Short mmCIF file of C-alpha atoms in Angstrom, two decimals:
data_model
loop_
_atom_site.label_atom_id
_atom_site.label_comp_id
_atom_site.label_asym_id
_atom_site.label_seq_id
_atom_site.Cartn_x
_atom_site.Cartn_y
_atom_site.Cartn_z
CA UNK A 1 12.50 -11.37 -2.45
CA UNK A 2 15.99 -9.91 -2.26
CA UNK A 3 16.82 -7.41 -5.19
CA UNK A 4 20.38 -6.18 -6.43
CA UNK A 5 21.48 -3.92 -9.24
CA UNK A 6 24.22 -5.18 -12.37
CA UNK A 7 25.21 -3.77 -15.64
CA UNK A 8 27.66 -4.75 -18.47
CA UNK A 9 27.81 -6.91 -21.17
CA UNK A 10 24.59 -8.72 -20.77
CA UNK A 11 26.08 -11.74 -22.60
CA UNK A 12 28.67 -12.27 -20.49
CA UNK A 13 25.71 -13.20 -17.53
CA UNK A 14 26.00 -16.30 -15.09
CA UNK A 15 22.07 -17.11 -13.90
CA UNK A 16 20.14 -19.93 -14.07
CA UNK A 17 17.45 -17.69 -16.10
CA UNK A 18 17.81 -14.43 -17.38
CA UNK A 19 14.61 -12.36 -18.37
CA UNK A 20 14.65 -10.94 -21.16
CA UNK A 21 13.16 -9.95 -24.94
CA UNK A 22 13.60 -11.28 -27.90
CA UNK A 23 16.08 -9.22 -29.19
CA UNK A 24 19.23 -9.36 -26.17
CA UNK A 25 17.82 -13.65 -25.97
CA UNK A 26 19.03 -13.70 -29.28
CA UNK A 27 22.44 -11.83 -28.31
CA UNK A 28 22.73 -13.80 -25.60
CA UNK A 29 22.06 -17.30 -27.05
CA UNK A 30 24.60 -16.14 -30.07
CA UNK A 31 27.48 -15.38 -27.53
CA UNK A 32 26.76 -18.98 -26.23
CA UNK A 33 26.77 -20.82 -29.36
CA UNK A 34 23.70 -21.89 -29.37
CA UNK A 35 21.62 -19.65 -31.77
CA UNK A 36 20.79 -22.34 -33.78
CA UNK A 37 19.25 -24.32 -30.84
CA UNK A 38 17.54 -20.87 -29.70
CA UNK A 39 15.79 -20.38 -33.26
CA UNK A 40 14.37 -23.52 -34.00
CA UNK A 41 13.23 -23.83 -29.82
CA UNK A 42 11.42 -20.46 -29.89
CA UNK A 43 10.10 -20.91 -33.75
CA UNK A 44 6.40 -20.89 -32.73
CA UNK A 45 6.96 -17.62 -30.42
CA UNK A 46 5.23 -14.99 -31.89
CA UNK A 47 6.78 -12.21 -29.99
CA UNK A 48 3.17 -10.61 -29.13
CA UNK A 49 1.74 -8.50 -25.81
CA UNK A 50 1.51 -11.95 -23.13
CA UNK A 51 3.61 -14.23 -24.97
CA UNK A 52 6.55 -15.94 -23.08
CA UNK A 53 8.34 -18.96 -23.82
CA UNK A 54 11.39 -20.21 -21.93
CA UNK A 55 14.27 -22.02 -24.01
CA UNK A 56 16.98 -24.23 -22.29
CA UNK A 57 20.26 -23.76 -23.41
CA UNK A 58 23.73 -25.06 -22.12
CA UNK A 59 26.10 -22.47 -21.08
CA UNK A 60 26.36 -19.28 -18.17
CA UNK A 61 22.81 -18.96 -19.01
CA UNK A 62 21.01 -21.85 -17.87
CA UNK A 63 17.41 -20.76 -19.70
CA UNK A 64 16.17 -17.93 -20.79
CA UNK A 65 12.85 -16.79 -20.35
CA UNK A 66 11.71 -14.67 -23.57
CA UNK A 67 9.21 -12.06 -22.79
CA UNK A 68 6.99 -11.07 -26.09
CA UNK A 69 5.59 -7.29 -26.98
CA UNK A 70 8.78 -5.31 -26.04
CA UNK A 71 9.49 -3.90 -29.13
CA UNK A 72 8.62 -0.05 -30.58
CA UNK A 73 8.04 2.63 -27.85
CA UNK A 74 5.57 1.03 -24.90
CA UNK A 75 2.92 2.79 -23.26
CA UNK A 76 3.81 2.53 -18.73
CA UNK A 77 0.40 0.52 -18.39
CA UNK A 78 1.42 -2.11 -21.40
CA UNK A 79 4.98 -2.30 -20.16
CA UNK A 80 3.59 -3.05 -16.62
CA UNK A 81 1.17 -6.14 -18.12
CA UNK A 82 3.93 -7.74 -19.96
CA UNK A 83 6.52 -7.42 -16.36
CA UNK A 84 3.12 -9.23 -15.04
CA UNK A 85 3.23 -12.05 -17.82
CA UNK A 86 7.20 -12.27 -17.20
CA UNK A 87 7.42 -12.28 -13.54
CA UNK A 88 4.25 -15.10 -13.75
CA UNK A 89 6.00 -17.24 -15.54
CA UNK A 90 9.56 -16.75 -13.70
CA UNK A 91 8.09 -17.72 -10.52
CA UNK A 92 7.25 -21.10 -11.65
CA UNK A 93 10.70 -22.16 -12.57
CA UNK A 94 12.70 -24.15 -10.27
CA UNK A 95 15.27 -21.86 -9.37
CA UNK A 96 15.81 -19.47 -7.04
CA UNK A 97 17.85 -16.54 -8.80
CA UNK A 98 17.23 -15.12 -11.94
CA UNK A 99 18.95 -12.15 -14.34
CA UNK A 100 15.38 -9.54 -14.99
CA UNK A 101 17.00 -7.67 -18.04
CA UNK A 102 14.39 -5.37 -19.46
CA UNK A 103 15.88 -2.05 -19.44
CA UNK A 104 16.48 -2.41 -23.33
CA UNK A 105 12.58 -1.53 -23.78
CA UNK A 106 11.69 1.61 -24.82
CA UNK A 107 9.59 2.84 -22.82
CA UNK A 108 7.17 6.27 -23.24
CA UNK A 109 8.41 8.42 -20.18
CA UNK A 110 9.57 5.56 -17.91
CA UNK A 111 13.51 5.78 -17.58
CA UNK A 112 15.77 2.89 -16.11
CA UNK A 113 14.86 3.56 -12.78
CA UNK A 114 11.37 3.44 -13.50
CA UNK A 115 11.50 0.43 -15.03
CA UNK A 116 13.35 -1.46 -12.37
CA UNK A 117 10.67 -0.29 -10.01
CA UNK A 118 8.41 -1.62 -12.49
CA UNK A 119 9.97 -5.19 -12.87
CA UNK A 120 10.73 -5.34 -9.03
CA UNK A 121 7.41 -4.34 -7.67
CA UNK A 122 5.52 -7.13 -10.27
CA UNK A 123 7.46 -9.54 -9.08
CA UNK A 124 6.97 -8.74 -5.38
CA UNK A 125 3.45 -8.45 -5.55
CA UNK A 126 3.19 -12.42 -6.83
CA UNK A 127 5.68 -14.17 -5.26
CA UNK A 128 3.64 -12.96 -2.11
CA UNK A 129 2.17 -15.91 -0.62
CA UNK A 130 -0.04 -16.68 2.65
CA UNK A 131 -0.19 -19.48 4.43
CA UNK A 132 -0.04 -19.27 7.56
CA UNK A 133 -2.66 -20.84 8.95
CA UNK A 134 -3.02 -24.42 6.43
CA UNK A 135 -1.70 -27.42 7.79
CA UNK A 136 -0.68 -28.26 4.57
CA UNK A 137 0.59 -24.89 3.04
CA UNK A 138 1.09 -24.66 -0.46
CA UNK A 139 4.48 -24.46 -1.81
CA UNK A 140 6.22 -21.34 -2.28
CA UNK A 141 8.15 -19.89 -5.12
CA UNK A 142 11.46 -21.04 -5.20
CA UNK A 143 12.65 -17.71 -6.60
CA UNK A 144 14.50 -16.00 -3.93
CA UNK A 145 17.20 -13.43 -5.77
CA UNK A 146 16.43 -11.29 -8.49
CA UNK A 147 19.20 -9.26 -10.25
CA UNK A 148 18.15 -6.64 -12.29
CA UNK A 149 20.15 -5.09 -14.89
CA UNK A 150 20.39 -2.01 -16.51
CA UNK A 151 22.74 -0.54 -19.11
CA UNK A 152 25.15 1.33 -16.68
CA UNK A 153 24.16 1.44 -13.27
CA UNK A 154 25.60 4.65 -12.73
CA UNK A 155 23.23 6.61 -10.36
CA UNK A 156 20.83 3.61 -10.17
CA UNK A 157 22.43 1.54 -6.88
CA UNK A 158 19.52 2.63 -4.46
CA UNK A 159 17.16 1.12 -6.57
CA UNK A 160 18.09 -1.86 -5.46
CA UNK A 161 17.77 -0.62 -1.88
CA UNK A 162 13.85 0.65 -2.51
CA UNK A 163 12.98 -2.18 -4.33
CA UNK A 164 13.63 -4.37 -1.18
CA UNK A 165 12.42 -1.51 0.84
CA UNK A 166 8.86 -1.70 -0.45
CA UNK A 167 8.86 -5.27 -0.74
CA UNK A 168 9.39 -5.44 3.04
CA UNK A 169 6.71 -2.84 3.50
CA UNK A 170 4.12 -4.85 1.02
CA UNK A 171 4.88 -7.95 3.03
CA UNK A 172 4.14 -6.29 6.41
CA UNK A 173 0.84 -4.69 4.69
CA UNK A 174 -0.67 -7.50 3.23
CA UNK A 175 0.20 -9.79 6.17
CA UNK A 176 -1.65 -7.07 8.83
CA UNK A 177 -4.59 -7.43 6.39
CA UNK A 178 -4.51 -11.14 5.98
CA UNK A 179 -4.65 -12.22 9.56
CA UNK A 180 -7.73 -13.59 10.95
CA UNK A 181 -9.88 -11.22 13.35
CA UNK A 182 -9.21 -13.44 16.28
CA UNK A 183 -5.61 -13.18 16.07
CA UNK A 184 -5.55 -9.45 14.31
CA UNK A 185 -6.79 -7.47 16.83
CA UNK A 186 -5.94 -4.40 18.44
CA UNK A 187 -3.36 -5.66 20.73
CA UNK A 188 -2.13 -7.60 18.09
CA UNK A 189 -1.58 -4.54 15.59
CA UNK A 190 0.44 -2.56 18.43
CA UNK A 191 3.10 -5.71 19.15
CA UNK A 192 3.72 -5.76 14.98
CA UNK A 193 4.08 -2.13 15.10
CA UNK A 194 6.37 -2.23 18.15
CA UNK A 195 8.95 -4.72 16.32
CA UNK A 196 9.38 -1.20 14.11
CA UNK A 197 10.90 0.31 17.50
CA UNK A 198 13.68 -2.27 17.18
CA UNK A 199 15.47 -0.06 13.93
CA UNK A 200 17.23 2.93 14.48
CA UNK A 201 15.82 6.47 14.38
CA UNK A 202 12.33 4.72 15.60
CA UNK A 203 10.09 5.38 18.41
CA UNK A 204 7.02 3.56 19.08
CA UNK A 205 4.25 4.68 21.76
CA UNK A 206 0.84 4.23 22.05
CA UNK A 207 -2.08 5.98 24.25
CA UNK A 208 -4.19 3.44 26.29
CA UNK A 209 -8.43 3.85 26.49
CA UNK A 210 -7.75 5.26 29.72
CA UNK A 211 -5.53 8.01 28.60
CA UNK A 212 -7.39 8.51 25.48
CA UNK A 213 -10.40 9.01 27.92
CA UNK A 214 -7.99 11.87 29.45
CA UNK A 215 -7.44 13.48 26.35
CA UNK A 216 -11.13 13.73 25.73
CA UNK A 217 -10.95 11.01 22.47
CA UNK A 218 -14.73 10.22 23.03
CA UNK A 219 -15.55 9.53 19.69
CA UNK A 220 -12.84 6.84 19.65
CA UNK A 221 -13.72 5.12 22.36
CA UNK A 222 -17.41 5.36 21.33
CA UNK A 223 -15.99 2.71 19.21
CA UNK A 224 -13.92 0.95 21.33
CA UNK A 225 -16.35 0.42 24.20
CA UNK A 226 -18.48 -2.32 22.99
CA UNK A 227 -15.33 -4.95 21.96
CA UNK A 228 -13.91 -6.89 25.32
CA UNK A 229 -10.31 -6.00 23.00
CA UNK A 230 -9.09 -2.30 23.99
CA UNK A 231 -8.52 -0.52 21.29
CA UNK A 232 -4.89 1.43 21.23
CA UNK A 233 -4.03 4.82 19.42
CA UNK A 234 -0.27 3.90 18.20
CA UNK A 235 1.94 6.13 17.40
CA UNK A 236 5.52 5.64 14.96
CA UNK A 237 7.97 7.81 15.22
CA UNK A 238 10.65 8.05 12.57
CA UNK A 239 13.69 10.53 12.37
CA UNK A 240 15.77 10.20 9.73
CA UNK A 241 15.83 13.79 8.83
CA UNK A 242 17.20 16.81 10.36
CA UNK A 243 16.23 17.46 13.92
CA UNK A 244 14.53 20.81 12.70
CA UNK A 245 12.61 19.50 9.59
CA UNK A 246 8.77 19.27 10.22
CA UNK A 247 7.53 15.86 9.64
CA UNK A 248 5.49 13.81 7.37
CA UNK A 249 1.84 12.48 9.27
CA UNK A 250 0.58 9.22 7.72
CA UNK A 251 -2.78 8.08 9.59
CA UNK A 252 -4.19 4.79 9.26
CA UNK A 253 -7.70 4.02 10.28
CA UNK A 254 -7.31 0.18 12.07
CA UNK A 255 -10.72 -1.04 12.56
CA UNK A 256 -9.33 -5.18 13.03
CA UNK A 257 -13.25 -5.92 12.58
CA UNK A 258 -16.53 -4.15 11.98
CA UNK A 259 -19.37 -5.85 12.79
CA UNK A 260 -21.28 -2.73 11.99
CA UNK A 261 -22.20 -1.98 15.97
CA UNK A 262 -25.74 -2.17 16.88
CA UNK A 263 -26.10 -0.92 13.09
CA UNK A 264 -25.32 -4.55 12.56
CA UNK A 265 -23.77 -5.43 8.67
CA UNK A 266 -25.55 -7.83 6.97
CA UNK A 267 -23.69 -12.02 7.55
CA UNK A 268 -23.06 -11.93 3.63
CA UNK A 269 -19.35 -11.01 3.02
CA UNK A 270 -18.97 -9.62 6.71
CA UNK A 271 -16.10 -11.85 6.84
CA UNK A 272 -14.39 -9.65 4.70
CA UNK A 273 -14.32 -6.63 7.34
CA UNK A 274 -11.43 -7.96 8.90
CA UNK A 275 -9.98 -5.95 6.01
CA UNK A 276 -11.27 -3.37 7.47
CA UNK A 277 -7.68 -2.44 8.80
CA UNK A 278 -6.06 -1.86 5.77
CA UNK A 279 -5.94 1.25 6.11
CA UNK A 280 -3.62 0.80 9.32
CA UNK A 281 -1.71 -1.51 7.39
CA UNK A 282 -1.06 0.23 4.67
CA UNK A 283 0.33 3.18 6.43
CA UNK A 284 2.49 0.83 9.06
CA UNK A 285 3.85 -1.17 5.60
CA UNK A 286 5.35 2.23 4.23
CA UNK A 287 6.44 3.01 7.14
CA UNK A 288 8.47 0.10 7.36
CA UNK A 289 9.55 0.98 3.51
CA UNK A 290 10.44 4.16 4.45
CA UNK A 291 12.81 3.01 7.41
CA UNK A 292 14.45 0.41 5.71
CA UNK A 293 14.92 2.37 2.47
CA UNK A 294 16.79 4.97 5.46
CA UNK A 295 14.67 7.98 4.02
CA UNK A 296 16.28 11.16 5.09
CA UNK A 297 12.68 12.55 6.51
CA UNK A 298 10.88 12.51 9.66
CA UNK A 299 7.85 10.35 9.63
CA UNK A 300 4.52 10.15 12.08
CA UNK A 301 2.53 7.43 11.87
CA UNK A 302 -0.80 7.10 13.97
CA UNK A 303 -2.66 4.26 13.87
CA UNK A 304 -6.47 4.15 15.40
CA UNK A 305 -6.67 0.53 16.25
CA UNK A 306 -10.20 -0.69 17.72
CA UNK A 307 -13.16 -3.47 17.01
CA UNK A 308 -16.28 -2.26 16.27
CA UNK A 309 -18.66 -5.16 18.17
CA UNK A 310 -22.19 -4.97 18.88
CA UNK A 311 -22.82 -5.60 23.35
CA UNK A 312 -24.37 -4.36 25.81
CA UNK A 313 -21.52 -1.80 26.06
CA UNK A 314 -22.07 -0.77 22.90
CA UNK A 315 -22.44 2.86 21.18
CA UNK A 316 -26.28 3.52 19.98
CA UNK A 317 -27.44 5.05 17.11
CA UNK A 318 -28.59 8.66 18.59
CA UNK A 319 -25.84 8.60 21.43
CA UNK A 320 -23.70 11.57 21.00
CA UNK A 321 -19.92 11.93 21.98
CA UNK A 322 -17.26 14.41 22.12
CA UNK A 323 -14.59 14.59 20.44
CA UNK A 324 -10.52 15.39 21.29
CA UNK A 325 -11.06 18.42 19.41
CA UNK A 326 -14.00 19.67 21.61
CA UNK A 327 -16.66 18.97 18.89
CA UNK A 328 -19.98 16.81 19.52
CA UNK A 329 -21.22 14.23 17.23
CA UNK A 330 -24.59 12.67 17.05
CA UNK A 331 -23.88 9.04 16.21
CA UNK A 332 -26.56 8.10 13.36
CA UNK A 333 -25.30 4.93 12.42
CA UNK A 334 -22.70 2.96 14.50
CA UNK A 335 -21.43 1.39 11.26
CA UNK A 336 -20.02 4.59 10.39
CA UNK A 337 -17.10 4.25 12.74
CA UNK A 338 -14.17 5.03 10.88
CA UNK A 339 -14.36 8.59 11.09
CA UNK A 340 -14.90 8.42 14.04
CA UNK A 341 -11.77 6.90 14.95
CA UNK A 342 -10.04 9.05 12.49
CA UNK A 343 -11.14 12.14 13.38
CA UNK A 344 -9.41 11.64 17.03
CA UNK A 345 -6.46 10.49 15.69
CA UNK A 346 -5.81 13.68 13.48
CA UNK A 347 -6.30 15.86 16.27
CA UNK A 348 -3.55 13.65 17.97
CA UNK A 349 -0.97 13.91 15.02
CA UNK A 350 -1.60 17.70 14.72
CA UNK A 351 0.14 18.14 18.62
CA UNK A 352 3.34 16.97 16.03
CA UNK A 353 3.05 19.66 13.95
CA UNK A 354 3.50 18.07 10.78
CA UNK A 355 3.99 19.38 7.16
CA UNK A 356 1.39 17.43 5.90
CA UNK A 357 -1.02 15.12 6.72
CA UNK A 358 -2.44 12.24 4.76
CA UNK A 359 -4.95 9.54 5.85
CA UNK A 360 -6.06 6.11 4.59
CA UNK A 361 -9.09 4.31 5.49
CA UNK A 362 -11.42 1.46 3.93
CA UNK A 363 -13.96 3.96 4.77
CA UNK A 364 -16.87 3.71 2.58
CA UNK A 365 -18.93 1.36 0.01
CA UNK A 366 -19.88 4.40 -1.40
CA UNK A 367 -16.44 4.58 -2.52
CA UNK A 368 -16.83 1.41 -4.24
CA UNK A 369 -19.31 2.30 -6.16
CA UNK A 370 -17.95 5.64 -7.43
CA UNK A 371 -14.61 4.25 -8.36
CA UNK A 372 -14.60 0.19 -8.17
CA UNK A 373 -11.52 -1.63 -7.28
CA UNK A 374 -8.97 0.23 -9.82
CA UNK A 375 -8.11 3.55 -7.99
CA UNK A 376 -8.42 4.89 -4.65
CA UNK A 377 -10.30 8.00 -3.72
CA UNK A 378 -8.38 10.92 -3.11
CA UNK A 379 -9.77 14.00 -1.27
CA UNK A 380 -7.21 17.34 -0.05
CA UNK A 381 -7.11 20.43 1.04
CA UNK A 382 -4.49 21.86 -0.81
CA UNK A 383 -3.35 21.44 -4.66
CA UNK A 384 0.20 20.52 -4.26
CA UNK A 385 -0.48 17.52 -2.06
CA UNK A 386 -3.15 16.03 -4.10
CA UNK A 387 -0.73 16.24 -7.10
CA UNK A 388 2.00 14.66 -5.07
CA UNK A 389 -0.21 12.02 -4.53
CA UNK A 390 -1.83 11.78 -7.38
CA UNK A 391 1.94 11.69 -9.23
CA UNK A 392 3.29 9.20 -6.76
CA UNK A 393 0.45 7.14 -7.80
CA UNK A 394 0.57 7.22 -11.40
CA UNK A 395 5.05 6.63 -11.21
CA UNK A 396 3.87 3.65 -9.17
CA UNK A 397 0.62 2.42 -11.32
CA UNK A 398 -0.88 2.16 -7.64
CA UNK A 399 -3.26 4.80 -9.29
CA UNK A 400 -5.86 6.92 -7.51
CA UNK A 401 -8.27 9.54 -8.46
CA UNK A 402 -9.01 13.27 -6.95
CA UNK A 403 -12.44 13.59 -5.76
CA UNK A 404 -14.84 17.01 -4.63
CA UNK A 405 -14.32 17.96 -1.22
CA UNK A 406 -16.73 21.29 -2.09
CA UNK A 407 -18.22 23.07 0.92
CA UNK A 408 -21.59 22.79 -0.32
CA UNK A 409 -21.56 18.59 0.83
CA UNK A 410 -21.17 19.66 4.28
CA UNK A 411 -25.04 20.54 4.91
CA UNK A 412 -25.77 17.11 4.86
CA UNK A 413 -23.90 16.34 8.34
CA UNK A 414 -26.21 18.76 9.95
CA UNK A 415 -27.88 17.94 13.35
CA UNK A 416 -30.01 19.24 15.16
CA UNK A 417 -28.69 17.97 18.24
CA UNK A 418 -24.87 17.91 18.45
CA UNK A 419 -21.98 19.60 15.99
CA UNK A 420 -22.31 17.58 12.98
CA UNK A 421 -23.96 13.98 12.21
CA UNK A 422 -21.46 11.45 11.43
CA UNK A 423 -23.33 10.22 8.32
CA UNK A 424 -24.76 12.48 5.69
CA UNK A 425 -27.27 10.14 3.86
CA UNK A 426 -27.13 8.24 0.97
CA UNK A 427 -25.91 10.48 -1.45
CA UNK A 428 -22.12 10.88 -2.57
CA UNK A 429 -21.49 8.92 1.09
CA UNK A 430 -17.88 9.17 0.08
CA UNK A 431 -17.43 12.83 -0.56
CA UNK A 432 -19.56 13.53 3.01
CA UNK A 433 -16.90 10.94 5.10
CA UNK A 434 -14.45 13.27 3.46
CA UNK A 435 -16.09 16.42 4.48
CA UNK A 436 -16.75 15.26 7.93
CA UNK A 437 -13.11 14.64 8.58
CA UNK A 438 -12.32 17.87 7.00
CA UNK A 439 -13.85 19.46 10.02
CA UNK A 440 -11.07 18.18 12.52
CA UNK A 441 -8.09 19.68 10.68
CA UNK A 442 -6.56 22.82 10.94
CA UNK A 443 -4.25 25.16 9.24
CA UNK A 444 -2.32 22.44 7.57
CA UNK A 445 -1.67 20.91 4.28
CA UNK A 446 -4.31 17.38 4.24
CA UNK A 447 -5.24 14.75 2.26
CA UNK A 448 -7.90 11.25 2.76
CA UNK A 449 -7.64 8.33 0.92
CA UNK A 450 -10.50 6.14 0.73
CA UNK A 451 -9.26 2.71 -0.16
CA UNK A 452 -12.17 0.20 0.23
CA UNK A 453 -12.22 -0.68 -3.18
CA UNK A 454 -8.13 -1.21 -3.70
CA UNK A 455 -7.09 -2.16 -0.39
CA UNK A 456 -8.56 -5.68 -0.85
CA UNK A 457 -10.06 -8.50 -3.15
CA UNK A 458 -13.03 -10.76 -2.86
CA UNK A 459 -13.45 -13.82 -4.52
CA UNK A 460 -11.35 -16.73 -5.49
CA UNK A 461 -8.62 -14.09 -5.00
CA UNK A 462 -9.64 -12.54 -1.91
CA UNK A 463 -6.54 -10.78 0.29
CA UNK A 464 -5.03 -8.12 0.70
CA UNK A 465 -3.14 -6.28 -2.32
CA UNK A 466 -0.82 -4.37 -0.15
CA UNK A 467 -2.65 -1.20 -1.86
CA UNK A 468 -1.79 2.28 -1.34
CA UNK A 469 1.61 1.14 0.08
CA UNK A 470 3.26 1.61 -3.29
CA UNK A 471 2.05 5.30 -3.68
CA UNK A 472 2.56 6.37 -0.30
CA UNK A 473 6.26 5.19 -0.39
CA UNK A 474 6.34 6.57 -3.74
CA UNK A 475 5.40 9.84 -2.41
CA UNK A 476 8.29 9.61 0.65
CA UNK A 477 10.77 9.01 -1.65
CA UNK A 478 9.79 12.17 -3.94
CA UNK A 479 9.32 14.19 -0.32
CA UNK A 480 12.83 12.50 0.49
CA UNK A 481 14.68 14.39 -2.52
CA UNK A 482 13.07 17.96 -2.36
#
């Protein structure tokens, strides 16, 4: 989808449909001459929370697709539903540019710019389709253009520039995720992330197993070493700051599968680990938004791409590995491999010296359970950056909730026989992923996401929802203006 910004007389419009509410579709279809035809077309419209109806009229404006509930003073979540209802229903017209006009809503706290982002990311999020491996692939959308106007543009022309920044990134996101395991593999992940290296202001690198072994990254490749696929620590460098401003770190776990290890997942839904690398997705996605929205910051992205297989190669429960940042871990249960992948890969993007560091991972069930598929988990070290996140999350409605990272969790990863345990038992298995990873960062501002309830969908939906992308962009762009 391709976005642009107008303002002006909204009756003076050329589109084959324009958006709208009841109100300006009256305006409009009056300027036309058709107000008569308008009023007896839309007479069973009840102008409720869901309704739409689309009237045909002859003129600049080809149709006009009414959108019901925007009168009075809207709360963000009901103004969000009702862009879902309108941006449903737009996509299964026959056209391929449209006029969104619903700035005239009032809405509580959510300015013009908000609301564009609002419209804009709805309609990105379902005109999203993937088919790219049917033989007979469902037709697309024929929407292609969306102009969305505002009362006076004035101040608002890089919306326009966002909103097809982060529907680049949610495309690149929820594509990564989508991909089969056979063809999404590690390898895979590093060429996608390499086609980032082709904008300006980007570097892309990555460390081999065999340099990773140099580095001491043992409880990486304690991962890596049962899959036949390496597994590749990438590493997306973006500098569109000032040479002297510290960077950004966003780390993305990128586990392509997860069988489990020898701590083998049950067959039932193990088809949906391939998801598993959403977390890697996510943070390559706004990195992509970030680039082509030309963010002035500097941006490190590290991705910890491996398979987790089950082989004669494989890690055992009870073997126990060092890590890059000297510390030994007994390995309890292979299927707790994340972290472990993770907690390399933040010793890594320390050496960069960043300003802060946040991490997203489809780490736990336990997560699931706490929170279900509605927010994602948020653990930090440090107020500010949990209520950056926590803010970017809420301007975005890609919501997410602060969690305990107390000290008092962190008995349960005791061992006997190494540093810590990688698991902590059953209880609060979330909060103890968190406070194992807590243990590999230093003096530095630091936040986890766990995602494994947002990042993805099962059932006759099942895919990828591009989730956190919209926060963590979100959050750029606020860490873009300070």
């Amino acid at each position: 989808m391709r976005y642009s910004i107008i303002d002006g007389d909204i009756s003076g419009v050329s589109t084959p449909c324009l958006v709208t509410d009841l109100r300006t579709a009256r305006k409009v279809a009056r300027a036309q001459g058709e107000i008569k035809h308008f009023t007896k077309t839309s007479q069973d419209f009840e102008d409720t929370a869901g309704d739409v109806v689309v009237v045909n009229l002859n003129g600049s404006v080809a149709r006009i697709l009414v959108v019901g509930g925007m009168t009075g003073t809207l709360e963000q979540a009901t103004f969000r539903k009702l862009c879902k209802s309108a941006m449903t229903a737009l996509l299964k017209l026959p056209i391929k540019q449209a006029v969104v006009a619903l700035d005239s809503a009032s809405v509580k706290g959510g300015g013009s710019a908000w609301k564009l982002r609002c419209a804009a990311a709805a309609l990105s999020h379902l005109s999203y389709r993937y088919n790219t491996h049917k033989s007979k692939p469902a037709k697309p959308p024929s929407l292609a253009n969306a102009r969305l106007w505002v009362k006076a543009k004035t101040g608002l022309n890089q919306q326009a520039r966002l909103a097809n920044a982060l529907d680049a990134g949610l495309r690149v996101a929820k594509d990564l995720g989508n991909e089969p395991p056979n063809i999404c593999n590690p390898t895979y992940v590093l060429q996608q992330a390499r086609k980032l290296g082709r904008q300006a202001n980007v570097k892309v690198s990555s460390l081999s197993e065999k340099k990773m072994a140099e580095l001491g990254m043992g409880a990486f490749l304690a991962v890596s070493q049962g899959s036949d696929t390496p597994g590749h620590m990438i590493i997306i460098e973006y500098s569109g700051g000032k040479k002297s401003d510290r960077p950004i770190a966003l780390v993305g776990k990128g586990i392509t599968f997860d069988t489990g290890g020898i701590s083998l997942k049950p067959p039932g839904g193990m088809d949906e680990m391939k998801f598993d690398m959403c977390g890697a997705a996510a943070v390559i996605g706004a990195t992509r938004a970030a680039i082509d929205a030309k963010l002035p910051i500097n941006l490190i992205t590290v991705v910890a791409a491996a398979e987790n297989m089950p082989s004669g190669n494989a890690t055992r429960p009870a073997d126990i590995v060092t890590s890059a940042s000297g510390q030994t871990i007994e390995i309890l249960n292979t299927d707790a491999e994340g972290r472990l992948v993770l907690c390399d890969a933040l010793t890594h993007v320390q050496k960069f010296k960043p300003k802060a560091i946040v991490d997203v991972a489809t780490l736990t069930g336990a997560c699931i359970v706490a929170l279900g598929s509605h927010a994602s988990a948020v653990y930090a070290n440090d107020e500010s950056l949990a209520q950056e996140l926590l803010s970017a999350g809420e301007q975005s409605g890609d919501r997410a909730w602060r969690m305990p990272l107390w000290d008092e969790y962190q008995a349960q990863l005791n061992s006997n026989f190494a540093d810590m345990a990688n698991v902590g038992g059953r209880n609060a298995g979330s909060v103890t992923a968190a406070c194992f990873l807590k243990r590999f960062i230093d003096d530095v501002p630091w936040a986890h996401m766990d995602v494994a309830g947002s990042a993805f969908q099962g059932g006759a939906q099942k895919g990828s929802t591009g989730r956190p992308v919209p926060l963590l962009f979100n959050y750029l762009v606020n860490q873009s203006t300070k």
